[in-house]
mmCIF file of C-alpha atoms in Angstrom:
data_model
loop_
_atom_site.group_PDB
_atom_site.id
_atom_site.type_symbol
_atom_site.label_atom_id
_atom_site.label_comp_id
_atom_site.label_asym_id
_atom_site.label_seq_id
_atom_site.Cartn_x
_atom_site.Cartn_y
_atom_site.Cartn_z
ATOM 1 C CA TRP A 1 329.158 328.075 167.668
ATOM 2 C CA ILE A 2 330.433 326.792 164.347
ATOM 3 C CA LEU A 3 332.261 323.725 165.516
ATOM 4 C CA ARG A 4 329.168 323.185 168.059
ATOM 5 C CA PHE A 5 326.524 323.014 164.709
ATOM 6 C CA VAL A 6 328.996 321.338 162.640
ATOM 7 C CA LEU A 7 329.295 318.513 165.310
ATOM 8 C CA LEU A 8 325.579 318.353 166.149
ATOM 9 C CA VAL A 9 324.828 318.302 162.186
ATOM 10 C CA LEU A 10 327.186 315.140 162.348
ATOM 11 C CA LEU A 11 326.115 313.360 165.228
ATOM 12 C CA ALA A 12 322.292 313.943 163.509
ATOM 13 C CA VAL A 13 323.456 312.291 160.196
ATOM 14 C CA PHE A 14 325.553 309.729 161.260
ATOM 15 C CA SER A 15 322.774 308.813 163.944
ATOM 16 C CA ALA A 16 320.329 308.638 160.919
ATOM 17 C CA VAL A 17 322.594 306.679 159.017
ATOM 18 C CA GLN A 18 323.513 303.845 161.791
ATOM 19 C CA VAL A 19 319.108 303.728 161.877
ATOM 20 C CA PHE A 20 319.383 303.112 158.383
ATOM 21 C CA ALA A 21 322.140 300.849 157.874
ATOM 22 C CA SER A 22 320.716 298.836 160.816
ATOM 23 C CA MET A 23 317.308 298.109 159.032
ATOM 24 C CA GLY A 24 318.862 296.650 155.949
ATOM 25 C CA GLY A 25 321.886 295.400 157.465
ATOM 26 C CA MET A 26 323.839 293.173 156.731
ATOM 27 C CA PRO A 27 323.237 289.231 156.656
ATOM 28 C CA PHE A 28 326.987 288.642 158.056
ATOM 29 C CA GLU A 29 327.025 288.172 161.784
ATOM 30 C CA ILE A 30 330.829 288.393 162.116
ATOM 31 C CA ALA A 31 330.629 292.197 160.919
ATOM 32 C CA SER A 32 328.950 292.999 164.419
ATOM 33 C CA LYS A 33 331.365 290.608 166.470
ATOM 34 C CA ILE A 34 332.636 292.369 170.087
ATOM 35 C CA THR A 35 336.311 292.328 169.178
ATOM 36 C CA GLY A 36 338.915 293.141 172.084
ATOM 37 C CA PRO A 37 338.666 292.753 176.065
ATOM 38 C CA ARG A 38 338.234 296.066 177.229
ATOM 39 C CA GLN A 39 335.242 296.376 175.264
ATOM 40 C CA ALA A 40 333.453 292.762 175.708
ATOM 41 C CA ALA A 41 333.546 294.094 179.432
ATOM 42 C CA LEU A 42 332.160 297.496 178.477
ATOM 43 C CA GLY A 43 329.422 295.450 177.035
ATOM 44 C CA GLY A 44 329.925 295.872 173.549
ATOM 45 C CA THR A 45 331.033 299.664 174.066
ATOM 46 C CA GLY A 46 334.174 301.593 172.843
ATOM 47 C CA VAL A 47 334.253 304.390 170.247
ATOM 48 C CA ALA A 48 335.864 306.823 172.829
ATOM 49 C CA LEU A 49 338.270 304.274 174.398
ATOM 50 C CA GLN A 50 342.291 305.724 173.326
ATOM 51 C CA GLY A 51 343.528 303.446 170.856
ATOM 52 C CA ASP A 52 344.738 299.774 170.639
ATOM 53 C CA TYR A 53 344.655 297.000 167.809
ATOM 54 C CA SER A 54 340.955 296.854 168.311
ATOM 55 C CA SER A 55 340.132 300.008 166.837
ATOM 56 C CA VAL A 56 340.090 298.626 163.311
ATOM 57 C CA SER A 57 336.802 297.806 164.421
ATOM 58 C CA TRP A 58 335.641 300.119 167.024
ATOM 59 C CA ASN A 59 336.527 303.387 166.007
ATOM 60 C CA PRO A 60 338.961 304.061 163.249
ATOM 61 C CA ALA A 61 339.627 307.064 164.088
ATOM 62 C CA LEU A 62 341.638 306.487 167.386
ATOM 63 C CA LEU A 63 344.036 304.799 165.255
ATOM 64 C CA ASP A 64 345.676 308.329 165.265
ATOM 65 C CA ASN A 65 346.218 307.978 168.806
ATOM 66 C CA ILE A 66 348.592 304.723 168.664
ATOM 67 C CA ASN A 67 351.629 305.731 169.874
ATOM 68 C CA GLU A 68 353.756 302.208 168.853
ATOM 69 C CA SER A 69 352.929 299.233 166.354
ATOM 70 C CA GLU A 70 350.602 296.708 168.088
ATOM 71 C CA LEU A 71 350.072 292.905 166.849
ATOM 72 C CA ALA A 72 347.337 290.888 168.528
ATOM 73 C CA ALA A 73 346.171 287.098 167.917
ATOM 74 C CA VAL A 74 342.790 286.260 169.831
ATOM 75 C CA HIS A 75 341.726 282.670 169.749
ATOM 76 C CA GLU A 76 337.982 282.449 171.452
ATOM 77 C CA PHE A 77 335.724 279.729 172.262
ATOM 78 C CA LEU A 78 331.830 281.308 172.193
ATOM 79 C CA PHE A 79 329.808 277.648 172.302
ATOM 80 C CA ASP A 80 329.671 273.630 171.569
ATOM 81 C CA ASP A 81 332.071 273.891 168.329
ATOM 82 C CA VAL A 82 331.630 277.427 167.721
ATOM 83 C CA PHE A 83 334.923 279.538 167.798
ATOM 84 C CA TYR A 84 336.154 282.984 166.884
ATOM 85 C CA ASP A 85 340.081 283.503 165.678
ATOM 86 C CA SER A 86 341.717 287.336 164.497
ATOM 87 C CA LEU A 87 345.042 288.398 163.949
ATOM 88 C CA SER A 88 345.239 292.387 164.060
ATOM 89 C CA PHE A 89 347.992 294.722 163.152
ATOM 90 C CA VAL A 90 348.104 298.231 163.539
ATOM 91 C CA TYR A 91 350.855 301.055 162.822
ATOM 92 C CA PRO A 92 351.323 304.981 163.896
ATOM 93 C CA ALA A 93 352.007 306.946 160.882
ATOM 94 C CA GLY A 94 353.332 310.259 162.498
ATOM 95 C CA ARG A 95 351.772 313.140 161.377
ATOM 96 C CA ASN A 96 349.897 311.318 158.949
ATOM 97 C CA GLY A 97 347.770 309.277 161.477
ATOM 98 C CA GLY A 98 347.694 305.250 162.105
ATOM 99 C CA PHE A 99 346.682 302.388 160.016
ATOM 100 C CA GLY A 100 345.264 299.322 160.739
ATOM 101 C CA ILE A 101 344.446 296.256 159.143
ATOM 102 C CA SER A 102 342.414 292.659 161.168
ATOM 103 C CA ALA A 103 341.488 289.532 159.550
ATOM 104 C CA GLY A 104 338.774 287.271 161.379
ATOM 105 C CA TYR A 105 336.988 284.154 161.248
ATOM 106 C CA ILE A 106 334.196 282.583 163.087
ATOM 107 C CA ASN A 107 333.827 278.890 162.261
ATOM 108 C CA TYR A 108 330.260 277.741 163.085
ATOM 109 C CA GLY A 109 331.077 273.840 163.146
ATOM 110 C CA SER A 110 328.761 271.150 161.299
ATOM 111 C CA VAL A 111 325.560 271.598 160.460
ATOM 112 C CA GLU A 112 322.941 268.611 159.632
ATOM 113 C CA VAL A 113 321.517 269.247 156.211
ATOM 114 C CA THR A 114 317.918 268.022 155.397
ATOM 115 C CA GLY A 115 315.987 267.482 152.614
ATOM 116 C CA GLN A 116 312.660 269.071 151.677
ATOM 117 C CA GLU A 117 310.771 266.609 153.141
ATOM 118 C CA GLY A 118 312.971 266.522 156.480
ATOM 119 C CA GLU A 119 315.402 263.685 155.291
ATOM 120 C CA ALA A 120 318.746 263.447 156.394
ATOM 121 C CA GLU A 121 320.967 264.518 153.726
ATOM 122 C CA GLY A 122 324.694 265.197 155.645
ATOM 123 C CA THR A 123 326.290 267.998 156.963
ATOM 124 C CA GLU A 124 327.707 271.183 156.105
ATOM 125 C CA ASN A 125 330.569 273.447 157.467
ATOM 126 C CA TYR A 126 329.466 277.153 158.325
ATOM 127 C CA SER A 127 332.051 279.899 158.365
ATOM 128 C CA ASP A 128 332.532 283.705 158.065
ATOM 129 C CA ILE A 129 335.460 285.519 157.404
ATOM 130 C CA ILE A 130 336.009 289.430 157.495
ATOM 131 C CA ILE A 131 339.231 291.023 156.458
ATOM 132 C CA SER A 132 339.319 295.138 157.424
ATOM 133 C CA ALA A 133 341.426 297.757 156.477
ATOM 134 C CA GLY A 134 341.383 301.258 158.676
ATOM 135 C CA TYR A 135 342.915 304.947 158.797
ATOM 136 C CA GLY A 136 342.262 307.417 161.462
ATOM 137 C CA ARG A 137 343.974 311.025 161.742
ATOM 138 C CA ALA A 138 343.652 314.707 162.960
ATOM 139 C CA LEU A 139 340.804 316.899 161.054
ATOM 140 C CA PHE A 140 340.997 320.118 162.699
ATOM 141 C CA TYR A 141 339.788 321.431 166.022
ATOM 142 C CA GLY A 142 341.383 318.469 168.067
ATOM 143 C CA VAL A 143 338.322 316.257 165.938
ATOM 144 C CA LYS A 144 339.775 312.838 164.582
ATOM 145 C CA GLY A 145 338.138 310.787 161.695
ATOM 146 C CA GLY A 146 338.766 307.239 160.735
ATOM 147 C CA ILE A 147 337.562 305.083 158.198
ATOM 148 C CA THR A 148 337.310 301.047 157.730
ATOM 149 C CA LEU A 149 336.661 298.960 154.845
ATOM 150 C CA LYS A 150 336.368 295.545 154.668
ATOM 151 C CA THR A 151 334.910 292.501 152.853
ATOM 152 C CA VAL A 152 333.230 289.630 154.152
ATOM 153 C CA ASN A 153 333.149 286.102 153.153
ATOM 154 C CA LYS A 154 329.920 284.251 154.424
ATOM 155 C CA ILE A 155 330.660 280.324 153.416
ATOM 156 C CA MET A 156 327.470 277.503 153.863
ATOM 157 C CA GLY A 157 328.619 274.682 152.722
ATOM 158 C CA ASN A 158 329.903 274.345 149.206
ATOM 159 C CA VAL A 159 328.274 277.780 148.500
ATOM 160 C CA SER A 160 329.476 281.585 149.690
ATOM 161 C CA TYR A 161 328.621 284.990 149.398
ATOM 162 C CA THR A 162 330.552 287.882 149.759
ATOM 163 C CA GLY A 163 329.740 291.714 150.998
ATOM 164 C CA PHE A 164 331.576 294.927 151.511
ATOM 165 C CA ASN A 165 330.791 297.579 153.966
ATOM 166 C CA ALA A 166 332.589 300.795 155.528
ATOM 167 C CA ASP A 167 332.506 302.240 159.102
ATOM 168 C CA ILE A 168 333.335 305.503 159.863
ATOM 169 C CA GLY A 169 333.979 307.406 163.245
ATOM 170 C CA PHE A 170 334.842 310.917 164.834
ATOM 171 C CA PHE A 171 336.932 310.992 168.352
ATOM 172 C CA ARG A 172 337.634 314.294 170.686
ATOM 173 C CA THR A 173 339.230 314.464 173.552
ATOM 174 C CA ALA A 174 337.820 317.494 176.122
ATOM 175 C CA GLY A 175 341.622 316.526 178.235
ATOM 176 C CA GLU A 176 340.982 315.420 181.572
ATOM 177 C CA ILE A 177 337.398 315.777 181.779
ATOM 178 C CA ALA A 178 336.038 313.284 179.166
ATOM 179 C CA ASP A 179 336.784 311.573 175.737
ATOM 180 C CA PHE A 180 333.766 311.555 172.685
ATOM 181 C CA GLY A 181 333.541 308.800 170.071
ATOM 182 C CA ILE A 182 331.005 308.773 167.604
ATOM 183 C CA MET A 183 330.987 305.549 164.968
ATOM 184 C CA ALA A 184 328.407 304.663 162.129
ATOM 185 C CA ARG A 185 328.965 300.640 161.612
ATOM 186 C CA ASN A 186 328.088 298.864 158.384
ATOM 187 C CA ILE A 187 326.910 301.940 157.075
ATOM 188 C CA LEU A 188 326.852 300.432 153.311
ATOM 189 C CA PRO A 189 323.334 297.703 153.262
ATOM 190 C CA LEU A 190 325.092 295.362 151.003
#
């Protein structure tokens, strides 16, 4: 009963953290970008899918399930001149869990810039860059936990803004019956 109580408290805490993070949130769209074809096919879910290169973004606790190193490169056309590129690498560390790093880039293309009176002043390029590093490992009673730290840079013409954030996740399998995952994304309202 103690384990059930602890898991219930964790669920309540992380639900509240997710609501809090969503209210303030980061103005960086790339921090919430769906990565991985399996997660995209499932409508943006994936906190309990067995680990692969996208675990850095979806649930860092799943990095403990990595059995072999993986390197993935993605190029995705979104619309018009907008595209997304990413490079991810995950590494199993045996009893010490698993590590992963990921870098992503969204190019929003050229945007027309106007002055206060509506006159054209030229164009500027807008883009976002995200760099993430994650770690996951077994904690207790079959529960795995993980954390991803990330830095995001938004570039708007000659101006750039930098933000930092983190994701935290937990995972537990119930054998052949089901897998359970919970994750709080962008928990730091920075």
